[in-house]
mmCIF file with all atom_site columns, C-alpha atoms in Angstrom:
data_model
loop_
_atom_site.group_PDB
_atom_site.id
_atom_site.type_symbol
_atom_site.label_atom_id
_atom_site.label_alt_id
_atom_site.label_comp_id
_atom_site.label_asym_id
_atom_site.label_entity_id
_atom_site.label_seq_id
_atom_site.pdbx_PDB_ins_code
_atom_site.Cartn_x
_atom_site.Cartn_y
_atom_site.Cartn_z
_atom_site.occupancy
_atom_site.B_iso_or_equiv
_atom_site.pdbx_formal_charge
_atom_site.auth_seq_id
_atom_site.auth_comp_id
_atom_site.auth_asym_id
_atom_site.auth_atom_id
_atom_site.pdbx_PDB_model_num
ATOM 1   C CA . UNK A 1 1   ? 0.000   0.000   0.000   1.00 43.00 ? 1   UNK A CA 1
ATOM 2   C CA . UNK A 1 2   ? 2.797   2.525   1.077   1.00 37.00 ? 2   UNK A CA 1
ATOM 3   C CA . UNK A 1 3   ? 4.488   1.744   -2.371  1.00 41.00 ? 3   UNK A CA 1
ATOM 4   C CA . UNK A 1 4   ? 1.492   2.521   -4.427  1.00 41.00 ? 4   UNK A CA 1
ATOM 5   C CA . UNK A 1 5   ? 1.166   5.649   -2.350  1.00 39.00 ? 5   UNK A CA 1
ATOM 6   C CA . UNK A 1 6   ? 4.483   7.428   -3.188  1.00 39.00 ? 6   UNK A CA 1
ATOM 7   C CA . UNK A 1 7   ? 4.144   6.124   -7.093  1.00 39.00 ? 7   UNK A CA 1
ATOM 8   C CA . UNK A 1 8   ? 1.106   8.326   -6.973  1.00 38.00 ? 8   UNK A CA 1
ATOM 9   C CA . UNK A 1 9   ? 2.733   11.205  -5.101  1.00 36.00 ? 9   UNK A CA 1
ATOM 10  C CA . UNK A 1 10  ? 4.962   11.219  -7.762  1.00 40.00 ? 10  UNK A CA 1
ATOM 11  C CA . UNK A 1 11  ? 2.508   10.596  -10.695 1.00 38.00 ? 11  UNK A CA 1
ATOM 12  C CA . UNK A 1 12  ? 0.887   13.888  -9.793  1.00 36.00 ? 12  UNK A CA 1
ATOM 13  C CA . UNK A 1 13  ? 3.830   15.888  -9.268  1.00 44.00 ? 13  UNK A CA 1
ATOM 14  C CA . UNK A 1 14  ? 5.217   15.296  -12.308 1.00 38.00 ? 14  UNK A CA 1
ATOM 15  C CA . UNK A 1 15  ? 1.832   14.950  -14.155 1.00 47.00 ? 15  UNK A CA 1
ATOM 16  C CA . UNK A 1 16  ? 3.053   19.144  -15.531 1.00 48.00 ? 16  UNK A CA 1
ATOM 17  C CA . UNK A 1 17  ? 6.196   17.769  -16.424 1.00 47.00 ? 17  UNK A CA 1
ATOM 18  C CA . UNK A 1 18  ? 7.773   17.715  -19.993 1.00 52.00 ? 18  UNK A CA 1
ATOM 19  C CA . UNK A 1 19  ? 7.672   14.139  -22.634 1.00 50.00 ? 19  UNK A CA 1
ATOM 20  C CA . UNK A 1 20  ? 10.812  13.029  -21.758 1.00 52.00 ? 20  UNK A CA 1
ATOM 21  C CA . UNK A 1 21  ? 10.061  13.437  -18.188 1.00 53.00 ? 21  UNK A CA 1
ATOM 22  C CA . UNK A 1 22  ? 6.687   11.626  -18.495 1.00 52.00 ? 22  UNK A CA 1
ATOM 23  C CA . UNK A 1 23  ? 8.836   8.721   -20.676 1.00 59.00 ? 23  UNK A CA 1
ATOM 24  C CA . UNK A 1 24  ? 11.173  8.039   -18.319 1.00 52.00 ? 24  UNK A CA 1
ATOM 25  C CA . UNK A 1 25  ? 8.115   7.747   -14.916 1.00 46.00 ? 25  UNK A CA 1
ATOM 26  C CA . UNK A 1 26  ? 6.462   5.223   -17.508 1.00 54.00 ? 26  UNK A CA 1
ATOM 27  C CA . UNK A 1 27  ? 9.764   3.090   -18.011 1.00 53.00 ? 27  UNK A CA 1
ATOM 28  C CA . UNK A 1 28  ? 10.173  2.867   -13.630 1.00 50.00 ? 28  UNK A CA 1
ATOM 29  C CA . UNK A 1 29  ? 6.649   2.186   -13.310 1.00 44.00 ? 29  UNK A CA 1
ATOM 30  C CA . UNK A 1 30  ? 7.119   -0.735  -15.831 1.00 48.00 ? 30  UNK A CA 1
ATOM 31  C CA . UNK A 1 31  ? 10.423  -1.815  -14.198 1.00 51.00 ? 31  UNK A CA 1
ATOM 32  C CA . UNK A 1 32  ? 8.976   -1.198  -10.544 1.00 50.00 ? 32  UNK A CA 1
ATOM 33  C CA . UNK A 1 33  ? 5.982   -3.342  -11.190 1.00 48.00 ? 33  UNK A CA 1
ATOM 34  C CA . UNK A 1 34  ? 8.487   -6.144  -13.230 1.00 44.00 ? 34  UNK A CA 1
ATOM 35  C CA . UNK A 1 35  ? 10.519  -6.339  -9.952  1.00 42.00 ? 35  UNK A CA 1
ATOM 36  C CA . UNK A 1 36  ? 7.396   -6.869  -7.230  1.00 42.00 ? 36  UNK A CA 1
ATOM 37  C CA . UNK A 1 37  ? 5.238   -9.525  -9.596  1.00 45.00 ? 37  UNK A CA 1
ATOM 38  C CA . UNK A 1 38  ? 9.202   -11.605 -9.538  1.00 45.00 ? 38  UNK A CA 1
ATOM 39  C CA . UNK A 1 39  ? 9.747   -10.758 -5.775  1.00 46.00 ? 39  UNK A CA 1
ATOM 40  C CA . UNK A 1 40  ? 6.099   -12.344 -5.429  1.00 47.00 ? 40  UNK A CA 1
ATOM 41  C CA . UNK A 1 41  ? 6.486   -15.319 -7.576  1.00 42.00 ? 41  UNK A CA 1
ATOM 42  C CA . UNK A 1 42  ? 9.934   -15.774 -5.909  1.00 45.00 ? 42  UNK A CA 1
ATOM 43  C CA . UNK A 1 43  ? 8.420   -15.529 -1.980  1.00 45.00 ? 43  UNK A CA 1
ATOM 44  C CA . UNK A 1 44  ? 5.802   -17.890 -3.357  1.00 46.00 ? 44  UNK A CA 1
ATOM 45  C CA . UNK A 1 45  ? 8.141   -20.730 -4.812  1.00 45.00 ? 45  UNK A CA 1
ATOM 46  C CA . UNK A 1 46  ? 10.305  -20.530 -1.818  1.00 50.00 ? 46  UNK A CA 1
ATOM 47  C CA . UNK A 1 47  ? 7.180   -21.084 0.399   1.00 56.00 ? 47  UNK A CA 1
ATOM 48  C CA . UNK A 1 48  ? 5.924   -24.082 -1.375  1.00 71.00 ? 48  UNK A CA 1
ATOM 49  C CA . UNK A 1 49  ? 7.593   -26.241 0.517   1.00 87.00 ? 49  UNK A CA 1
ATOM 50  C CA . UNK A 1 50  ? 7.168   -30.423 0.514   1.00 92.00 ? 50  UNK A CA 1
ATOM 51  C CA . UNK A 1 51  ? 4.369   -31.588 1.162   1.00 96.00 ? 51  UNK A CA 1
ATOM 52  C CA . UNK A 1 52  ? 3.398   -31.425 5.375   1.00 97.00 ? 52  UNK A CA 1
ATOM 53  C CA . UNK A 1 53  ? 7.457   -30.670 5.383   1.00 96.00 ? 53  UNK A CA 1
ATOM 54  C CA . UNK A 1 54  ? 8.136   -34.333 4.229   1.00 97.00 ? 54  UNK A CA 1
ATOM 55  C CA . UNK A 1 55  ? 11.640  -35.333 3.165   1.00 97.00 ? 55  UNK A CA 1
ATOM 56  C CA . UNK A 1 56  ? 11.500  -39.042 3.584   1.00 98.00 ? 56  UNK A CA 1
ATOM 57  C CA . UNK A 1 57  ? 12.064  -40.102 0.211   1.00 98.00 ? 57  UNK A CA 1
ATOM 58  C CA . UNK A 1 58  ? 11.394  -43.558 -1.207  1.00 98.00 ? 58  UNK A CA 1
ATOM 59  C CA . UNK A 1 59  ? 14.536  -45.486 -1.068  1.00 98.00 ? 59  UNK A CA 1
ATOM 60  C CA . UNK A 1 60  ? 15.150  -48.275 0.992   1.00 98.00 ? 60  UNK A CA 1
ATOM 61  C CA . UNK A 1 61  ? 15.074  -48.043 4.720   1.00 98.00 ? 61  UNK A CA 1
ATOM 62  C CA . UNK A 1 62  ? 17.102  -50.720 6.331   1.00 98.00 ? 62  UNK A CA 1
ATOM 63  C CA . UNK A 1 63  ? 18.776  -51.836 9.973   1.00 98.00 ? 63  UNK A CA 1
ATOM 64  C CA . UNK A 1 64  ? 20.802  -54.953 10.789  1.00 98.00 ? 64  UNK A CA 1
ATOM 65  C CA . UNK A 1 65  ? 20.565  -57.197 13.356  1.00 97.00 ? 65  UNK A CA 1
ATOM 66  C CA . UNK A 1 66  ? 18.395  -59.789 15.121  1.00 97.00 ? 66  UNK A CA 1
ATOM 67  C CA . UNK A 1 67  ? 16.269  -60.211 17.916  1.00 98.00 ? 67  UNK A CA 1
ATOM 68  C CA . UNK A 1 68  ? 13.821  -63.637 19.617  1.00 97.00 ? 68  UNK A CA 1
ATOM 69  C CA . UNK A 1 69  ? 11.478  -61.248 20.810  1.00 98.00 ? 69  UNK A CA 1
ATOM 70  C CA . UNK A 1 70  ? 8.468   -62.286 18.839  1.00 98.00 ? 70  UNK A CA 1
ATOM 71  C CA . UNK A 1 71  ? 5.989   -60.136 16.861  1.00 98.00 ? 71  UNK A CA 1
ATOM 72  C CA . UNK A 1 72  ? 2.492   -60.134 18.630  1.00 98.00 ? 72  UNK A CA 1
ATOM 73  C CA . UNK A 1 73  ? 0.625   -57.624 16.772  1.00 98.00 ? 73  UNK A CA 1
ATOM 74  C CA . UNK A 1 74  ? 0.205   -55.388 13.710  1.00 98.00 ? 74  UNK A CA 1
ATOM 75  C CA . UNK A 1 75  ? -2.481  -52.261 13.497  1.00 98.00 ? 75  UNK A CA 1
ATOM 76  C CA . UNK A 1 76  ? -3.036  -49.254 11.227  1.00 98.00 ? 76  UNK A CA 1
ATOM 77  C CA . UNK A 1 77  ? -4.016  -45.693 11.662  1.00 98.00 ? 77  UNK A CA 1
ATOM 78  C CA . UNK A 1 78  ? -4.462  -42.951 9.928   1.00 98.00 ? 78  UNK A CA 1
ATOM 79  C CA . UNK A 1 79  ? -3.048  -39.409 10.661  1.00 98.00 ? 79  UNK A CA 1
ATOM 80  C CA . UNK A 1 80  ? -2.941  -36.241 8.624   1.00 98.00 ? 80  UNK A CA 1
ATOM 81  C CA . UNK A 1 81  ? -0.093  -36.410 6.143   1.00 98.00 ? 81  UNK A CA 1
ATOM 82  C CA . UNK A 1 82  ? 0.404   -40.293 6.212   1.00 98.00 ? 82  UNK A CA 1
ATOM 83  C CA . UNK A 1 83  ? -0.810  -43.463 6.905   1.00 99.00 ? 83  UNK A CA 1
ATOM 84  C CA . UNK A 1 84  ? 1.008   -45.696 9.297   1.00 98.00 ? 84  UNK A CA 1
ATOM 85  C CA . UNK A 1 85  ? 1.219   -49.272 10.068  1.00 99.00 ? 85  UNK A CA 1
ATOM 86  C CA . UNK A 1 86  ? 2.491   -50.595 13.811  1.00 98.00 ? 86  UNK A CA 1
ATOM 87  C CA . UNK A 1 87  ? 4.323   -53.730 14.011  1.00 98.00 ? 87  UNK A CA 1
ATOM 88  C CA . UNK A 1 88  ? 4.721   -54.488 17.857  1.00 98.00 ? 88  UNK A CA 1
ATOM 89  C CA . UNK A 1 89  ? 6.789   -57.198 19.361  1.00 98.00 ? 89  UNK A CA 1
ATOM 90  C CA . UNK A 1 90  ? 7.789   -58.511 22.517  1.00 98.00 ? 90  UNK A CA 1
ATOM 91  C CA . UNK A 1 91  ? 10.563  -56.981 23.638  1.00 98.00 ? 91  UNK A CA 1
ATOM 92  C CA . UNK A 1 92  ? 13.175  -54.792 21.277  1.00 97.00 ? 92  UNK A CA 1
ATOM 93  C CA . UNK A 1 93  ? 13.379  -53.956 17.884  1.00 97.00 ? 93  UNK A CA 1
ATOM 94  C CA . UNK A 1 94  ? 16.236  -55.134 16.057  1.00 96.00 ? 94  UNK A CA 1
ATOM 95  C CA . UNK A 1 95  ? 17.057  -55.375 12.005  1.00 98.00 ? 95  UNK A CA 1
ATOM 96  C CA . UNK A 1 96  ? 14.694  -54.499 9.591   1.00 98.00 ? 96  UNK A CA 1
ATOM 97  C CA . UNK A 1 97  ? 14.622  -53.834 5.215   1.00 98.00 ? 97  UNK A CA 1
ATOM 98  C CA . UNK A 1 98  ? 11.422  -51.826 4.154   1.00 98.00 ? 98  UNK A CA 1
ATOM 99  C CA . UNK A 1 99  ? 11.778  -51.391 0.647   1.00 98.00 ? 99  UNK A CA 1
ATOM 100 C CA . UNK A 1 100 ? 9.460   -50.822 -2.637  1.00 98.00 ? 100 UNK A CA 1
ATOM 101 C CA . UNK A 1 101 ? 9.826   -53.845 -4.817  1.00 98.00 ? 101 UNK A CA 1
ATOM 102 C CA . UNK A 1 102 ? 8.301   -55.440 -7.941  1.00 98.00 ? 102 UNK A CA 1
ATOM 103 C CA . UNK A 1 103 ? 6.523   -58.079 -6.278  1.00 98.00 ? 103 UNK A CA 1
ATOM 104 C CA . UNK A 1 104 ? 6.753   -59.484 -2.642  1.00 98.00 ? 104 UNK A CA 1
ATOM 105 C CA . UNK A 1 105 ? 6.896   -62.704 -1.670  1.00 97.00 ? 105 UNK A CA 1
ATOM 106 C CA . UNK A 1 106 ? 6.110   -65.153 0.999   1.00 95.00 ? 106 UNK A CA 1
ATOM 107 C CA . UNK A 1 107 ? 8.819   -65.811 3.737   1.00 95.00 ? 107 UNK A CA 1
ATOM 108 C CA . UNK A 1 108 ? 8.912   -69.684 3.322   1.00 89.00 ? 108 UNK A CA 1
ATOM 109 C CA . UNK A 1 109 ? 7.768   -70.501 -0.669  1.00 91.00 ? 109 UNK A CA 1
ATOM 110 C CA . UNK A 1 110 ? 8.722   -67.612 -2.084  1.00 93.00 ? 110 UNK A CA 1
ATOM 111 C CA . UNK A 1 111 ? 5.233   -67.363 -3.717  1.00 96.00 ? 111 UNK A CA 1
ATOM 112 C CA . UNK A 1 112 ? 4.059   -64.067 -4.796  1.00 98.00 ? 112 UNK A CA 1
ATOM 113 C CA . UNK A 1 113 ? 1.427   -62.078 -2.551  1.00 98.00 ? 113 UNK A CA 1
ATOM 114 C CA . UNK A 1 114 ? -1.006  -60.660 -4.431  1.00 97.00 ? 114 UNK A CA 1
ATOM 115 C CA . UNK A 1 115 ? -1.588  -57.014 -3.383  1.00 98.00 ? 115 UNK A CA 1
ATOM 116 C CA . UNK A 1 116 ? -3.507  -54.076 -4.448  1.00 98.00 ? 116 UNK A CA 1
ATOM 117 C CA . UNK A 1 117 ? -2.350  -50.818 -5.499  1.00 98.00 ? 117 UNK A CA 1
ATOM 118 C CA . UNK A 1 118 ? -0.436  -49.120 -7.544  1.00 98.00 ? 118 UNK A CA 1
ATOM 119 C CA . UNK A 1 119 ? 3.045   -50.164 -5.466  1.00 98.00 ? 119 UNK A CA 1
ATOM 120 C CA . UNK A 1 120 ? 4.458   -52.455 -3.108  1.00 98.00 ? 120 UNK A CA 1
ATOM 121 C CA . UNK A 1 121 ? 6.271   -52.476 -0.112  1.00 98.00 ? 121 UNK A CA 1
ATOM 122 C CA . UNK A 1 122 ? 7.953   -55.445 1.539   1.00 98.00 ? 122 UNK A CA 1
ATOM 123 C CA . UNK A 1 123 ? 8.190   -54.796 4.740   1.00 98.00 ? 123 UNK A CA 1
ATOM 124 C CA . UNK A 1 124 ? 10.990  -57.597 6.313   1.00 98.00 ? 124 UNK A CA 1
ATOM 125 C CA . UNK A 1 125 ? 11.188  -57.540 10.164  1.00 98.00 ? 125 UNK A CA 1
ATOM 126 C CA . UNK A 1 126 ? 14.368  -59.969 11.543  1.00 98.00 ? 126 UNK A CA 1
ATOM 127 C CA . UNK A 1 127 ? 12.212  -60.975 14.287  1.00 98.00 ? 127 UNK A CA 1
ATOM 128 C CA . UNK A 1 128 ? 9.913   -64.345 14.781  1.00 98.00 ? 128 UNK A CA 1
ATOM 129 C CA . UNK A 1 129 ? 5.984   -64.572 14.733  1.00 98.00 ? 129 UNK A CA 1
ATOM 130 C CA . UNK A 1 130 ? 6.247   -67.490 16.999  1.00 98.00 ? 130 UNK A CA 1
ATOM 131 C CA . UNK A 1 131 ? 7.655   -67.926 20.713  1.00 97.00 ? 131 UNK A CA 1
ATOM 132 C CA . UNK A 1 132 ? 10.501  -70.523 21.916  1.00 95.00 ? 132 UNK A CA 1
ATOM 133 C CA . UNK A 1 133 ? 8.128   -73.618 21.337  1.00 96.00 ? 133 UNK A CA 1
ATOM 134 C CA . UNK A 1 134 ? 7.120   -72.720 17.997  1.00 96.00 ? 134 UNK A CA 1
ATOM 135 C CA . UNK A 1 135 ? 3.972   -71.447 18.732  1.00 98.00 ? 135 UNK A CA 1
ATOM 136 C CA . UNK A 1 136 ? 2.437   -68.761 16.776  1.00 98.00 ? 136 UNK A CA 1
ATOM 137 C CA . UNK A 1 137 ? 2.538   -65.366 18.455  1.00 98.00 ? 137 UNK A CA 1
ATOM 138 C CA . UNK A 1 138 ? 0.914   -63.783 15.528  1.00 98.00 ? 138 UNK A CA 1
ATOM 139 C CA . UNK A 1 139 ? -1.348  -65.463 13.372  1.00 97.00 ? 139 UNK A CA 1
ATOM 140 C CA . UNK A 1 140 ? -4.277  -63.508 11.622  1.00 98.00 ? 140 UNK A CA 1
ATOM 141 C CA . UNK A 1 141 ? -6.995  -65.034 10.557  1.00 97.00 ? 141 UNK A CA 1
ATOM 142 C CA . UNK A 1 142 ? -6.588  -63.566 7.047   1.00 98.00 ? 142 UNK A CA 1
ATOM 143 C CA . UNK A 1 143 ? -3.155  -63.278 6.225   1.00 98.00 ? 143 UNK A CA 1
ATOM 144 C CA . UNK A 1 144 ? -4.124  -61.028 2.844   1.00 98.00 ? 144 UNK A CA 1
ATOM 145 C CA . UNK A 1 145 ? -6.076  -59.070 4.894   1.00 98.00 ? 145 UNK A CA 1
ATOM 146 C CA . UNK A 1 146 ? -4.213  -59.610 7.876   1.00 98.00 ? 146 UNK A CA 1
ATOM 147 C CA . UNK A 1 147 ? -4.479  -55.228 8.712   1.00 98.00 ? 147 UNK A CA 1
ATOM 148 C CA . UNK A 1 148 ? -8.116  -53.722 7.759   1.00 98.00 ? 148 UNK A CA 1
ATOM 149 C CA . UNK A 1 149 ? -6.869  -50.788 5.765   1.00 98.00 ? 149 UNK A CA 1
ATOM 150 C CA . UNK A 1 150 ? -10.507 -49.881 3.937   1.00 98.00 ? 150 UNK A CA 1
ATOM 151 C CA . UNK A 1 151 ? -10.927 -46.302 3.159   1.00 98.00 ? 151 UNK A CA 1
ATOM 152 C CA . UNK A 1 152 ? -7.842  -45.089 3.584   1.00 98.00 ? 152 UNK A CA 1
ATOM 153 C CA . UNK A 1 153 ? -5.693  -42.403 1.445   1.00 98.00 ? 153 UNK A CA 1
ATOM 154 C CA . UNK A 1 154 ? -2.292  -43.853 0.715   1.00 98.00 ? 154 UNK A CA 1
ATOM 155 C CA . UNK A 1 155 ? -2.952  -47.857 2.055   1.00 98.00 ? 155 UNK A CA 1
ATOM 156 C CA . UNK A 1 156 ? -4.879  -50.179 -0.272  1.00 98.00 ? 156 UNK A CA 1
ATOM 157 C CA . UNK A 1 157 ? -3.943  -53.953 1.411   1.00 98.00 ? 157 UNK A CA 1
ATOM 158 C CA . UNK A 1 158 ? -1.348  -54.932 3.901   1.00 99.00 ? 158 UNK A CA 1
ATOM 159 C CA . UNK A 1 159 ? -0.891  -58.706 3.647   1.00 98.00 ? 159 UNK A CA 1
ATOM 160 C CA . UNK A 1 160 ? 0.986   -61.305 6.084   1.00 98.00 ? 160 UNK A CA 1
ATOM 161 C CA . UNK A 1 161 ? 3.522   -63.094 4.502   1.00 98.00 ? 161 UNK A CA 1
ATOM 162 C CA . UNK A 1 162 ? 4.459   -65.711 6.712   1.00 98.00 ? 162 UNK A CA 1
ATOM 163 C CA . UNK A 1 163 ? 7.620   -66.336 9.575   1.00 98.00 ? 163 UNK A CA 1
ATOM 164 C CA . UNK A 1 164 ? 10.056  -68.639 9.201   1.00 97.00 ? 164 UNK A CA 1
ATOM 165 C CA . UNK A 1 165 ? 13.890  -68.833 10.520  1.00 96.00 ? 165 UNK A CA 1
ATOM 166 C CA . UNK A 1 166 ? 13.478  -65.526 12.548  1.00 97.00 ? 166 UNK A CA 1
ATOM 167 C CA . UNK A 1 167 ? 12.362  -63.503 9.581   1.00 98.00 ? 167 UNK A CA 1
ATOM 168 C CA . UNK A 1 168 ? 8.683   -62.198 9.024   1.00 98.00 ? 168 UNK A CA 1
ATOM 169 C CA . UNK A 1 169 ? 7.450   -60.510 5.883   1.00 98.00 ? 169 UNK A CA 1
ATOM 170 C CA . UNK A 1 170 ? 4.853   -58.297 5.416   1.00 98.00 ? 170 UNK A CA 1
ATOM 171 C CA . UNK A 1 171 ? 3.436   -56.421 2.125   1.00 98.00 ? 171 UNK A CA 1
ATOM 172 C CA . UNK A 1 172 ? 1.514   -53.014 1.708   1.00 98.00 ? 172 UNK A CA 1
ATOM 173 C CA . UNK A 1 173 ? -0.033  -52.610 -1.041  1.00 98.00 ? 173 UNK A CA 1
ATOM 174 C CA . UNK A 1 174 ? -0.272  -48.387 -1.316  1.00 98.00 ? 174 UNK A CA 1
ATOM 175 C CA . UNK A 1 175 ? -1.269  -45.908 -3.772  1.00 98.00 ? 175 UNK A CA 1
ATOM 176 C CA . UNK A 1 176 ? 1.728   -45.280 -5.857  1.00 98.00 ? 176 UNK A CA 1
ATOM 177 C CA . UNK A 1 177 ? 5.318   -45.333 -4.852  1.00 98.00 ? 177 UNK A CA 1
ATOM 178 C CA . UNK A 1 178 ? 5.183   -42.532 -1.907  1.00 98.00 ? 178 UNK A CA 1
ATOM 179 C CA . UNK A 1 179 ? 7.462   -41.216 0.552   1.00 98.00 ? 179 UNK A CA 1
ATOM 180 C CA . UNK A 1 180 ? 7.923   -43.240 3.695   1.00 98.00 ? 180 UNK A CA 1
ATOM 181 C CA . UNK A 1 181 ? 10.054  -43.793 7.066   1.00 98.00 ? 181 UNK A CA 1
ATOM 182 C CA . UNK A 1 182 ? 10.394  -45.989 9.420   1.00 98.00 ? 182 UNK A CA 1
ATOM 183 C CA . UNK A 1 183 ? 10.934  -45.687 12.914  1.00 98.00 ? 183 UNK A CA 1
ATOM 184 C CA . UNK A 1 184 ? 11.516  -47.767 15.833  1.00 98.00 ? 184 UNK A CA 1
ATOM 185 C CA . UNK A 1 185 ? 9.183   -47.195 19.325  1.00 98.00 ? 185 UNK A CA 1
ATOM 186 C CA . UNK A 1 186 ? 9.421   -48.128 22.738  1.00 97.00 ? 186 UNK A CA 1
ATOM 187 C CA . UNK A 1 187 ? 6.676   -49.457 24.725  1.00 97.00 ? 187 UNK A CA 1
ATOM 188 C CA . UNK A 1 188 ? 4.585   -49.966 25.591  1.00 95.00 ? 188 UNK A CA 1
ATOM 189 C CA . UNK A 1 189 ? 5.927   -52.022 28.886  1.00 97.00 ? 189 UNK A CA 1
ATOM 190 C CA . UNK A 1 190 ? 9.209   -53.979 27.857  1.00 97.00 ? 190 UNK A CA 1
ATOM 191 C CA . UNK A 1 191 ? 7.424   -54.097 23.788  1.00 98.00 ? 191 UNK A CA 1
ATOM 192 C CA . UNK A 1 192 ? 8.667   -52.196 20.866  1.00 98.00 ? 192 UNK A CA 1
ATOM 193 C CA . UNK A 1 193 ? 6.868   -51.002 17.913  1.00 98.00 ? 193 UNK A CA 1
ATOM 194 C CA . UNK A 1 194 ? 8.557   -50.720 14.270  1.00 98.00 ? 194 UNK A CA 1
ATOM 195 C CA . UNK A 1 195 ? 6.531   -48.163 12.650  1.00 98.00 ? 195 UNK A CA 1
ATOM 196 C CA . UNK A 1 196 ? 5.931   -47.598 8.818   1.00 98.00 ? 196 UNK A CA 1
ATOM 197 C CA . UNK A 1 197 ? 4.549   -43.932 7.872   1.00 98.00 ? 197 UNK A CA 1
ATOM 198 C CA . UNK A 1 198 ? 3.729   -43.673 4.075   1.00 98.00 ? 198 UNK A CA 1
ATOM 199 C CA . UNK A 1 199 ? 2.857   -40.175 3.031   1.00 98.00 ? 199 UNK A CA 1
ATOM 200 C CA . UNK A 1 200 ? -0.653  -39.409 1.278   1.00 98.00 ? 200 UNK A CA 1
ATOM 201 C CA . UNK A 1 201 ? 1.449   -38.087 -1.742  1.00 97.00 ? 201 UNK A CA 1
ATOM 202 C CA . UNK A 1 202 ? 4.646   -36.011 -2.619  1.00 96.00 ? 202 UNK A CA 1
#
């Protein structure tokens, strides 16, 4: 507003003024209005940041290492920017390799899981589905369904692949190949929770 105030101050003093006087006001308004439209489109591309401030990328997301401590449950939820799936186990977190892949495929076989959407996600957790006897720790009664994922934004199946030798797969099916992290939770009690956030888009 002030801006637009002085240009007029000076329109009218110099509205009495000669032609080459007049010529050279129209050339700075054109150049004065040139430089605040690119200071504006310059603020605005700066400010159009990623989307919710995400940086995750979608490259693989990996951690060695082992652990007994059996999985014992697996949830969804769905937040703002992302949806997440919860993988909770008995004790701590160890290695993990969440990556996007082709296909993914059962943990004993090797069979392919079929999985909607428009990418995949194998989700491997180094930890057993099954305690010290053998028994099953996690078993759901639909391992293609084995998380209800129904209406959501980014998630379209996540499927149980199976545990065998310490290792349990799972596979998301999701949208289209998204950003996503993973992160590994304490609690509650002595569990852990690896956690798999996949954004709603770029």
């Amino acid at each position: 507003m002030l801006r637009r105030t002085i240009i007029f101050v000076e329109v009218w003093q110099l509205r009495g003024a000669g032609a080459m006087r007049m010529r050279a006001l129209k050339a700075f308004l054109v150049a004065s209005t040139l430089l605040v439209t690119t200071t504006g489109l310059t603020a605005g591309a700066v400010a159009a940041g990623p989307y919710c401030g995400i940086t995750w990328g979608s490259l693989t997301k990996a951690r060695a290492g082992m652990t007994r401590a059996p999985i014992v449950a697996a949830r969804a939820g769905e937040h703002a920017c992302y949806d997440r799936l919860v993988i909770e186990l008995a004790g701590p977190t160890a290695g993990y390799n969440v990556r996007y892949v082709n296909q993914v495929t059962d943990v004993a076989d090797g069979d392919v899981i079929p999985l909607r959407g428009g990418a995949f996600l194998q989700i491997v957790v180094r930890a057993p589905a099954y305690d010290s006897q053998g028994r099953a720790t996690y078993a759901p009664a639909n391992p293609a369904e084995a998380v209800p994922v129904a209406g959501y934004r980014t998630f379209r199946q996540i499927a149980f692949g199976g545990s065998f030798e310490g290792v349990t797969i799972f596979g998301a099916g999701v949208r289209a190949r998204l950003p996503f992290r993973v992160l590994v939770v304490a609690g509650p009690g002595g569990h852990s929770r690896l956690v798999i956030d996949v954004a709603h888009r770029w």
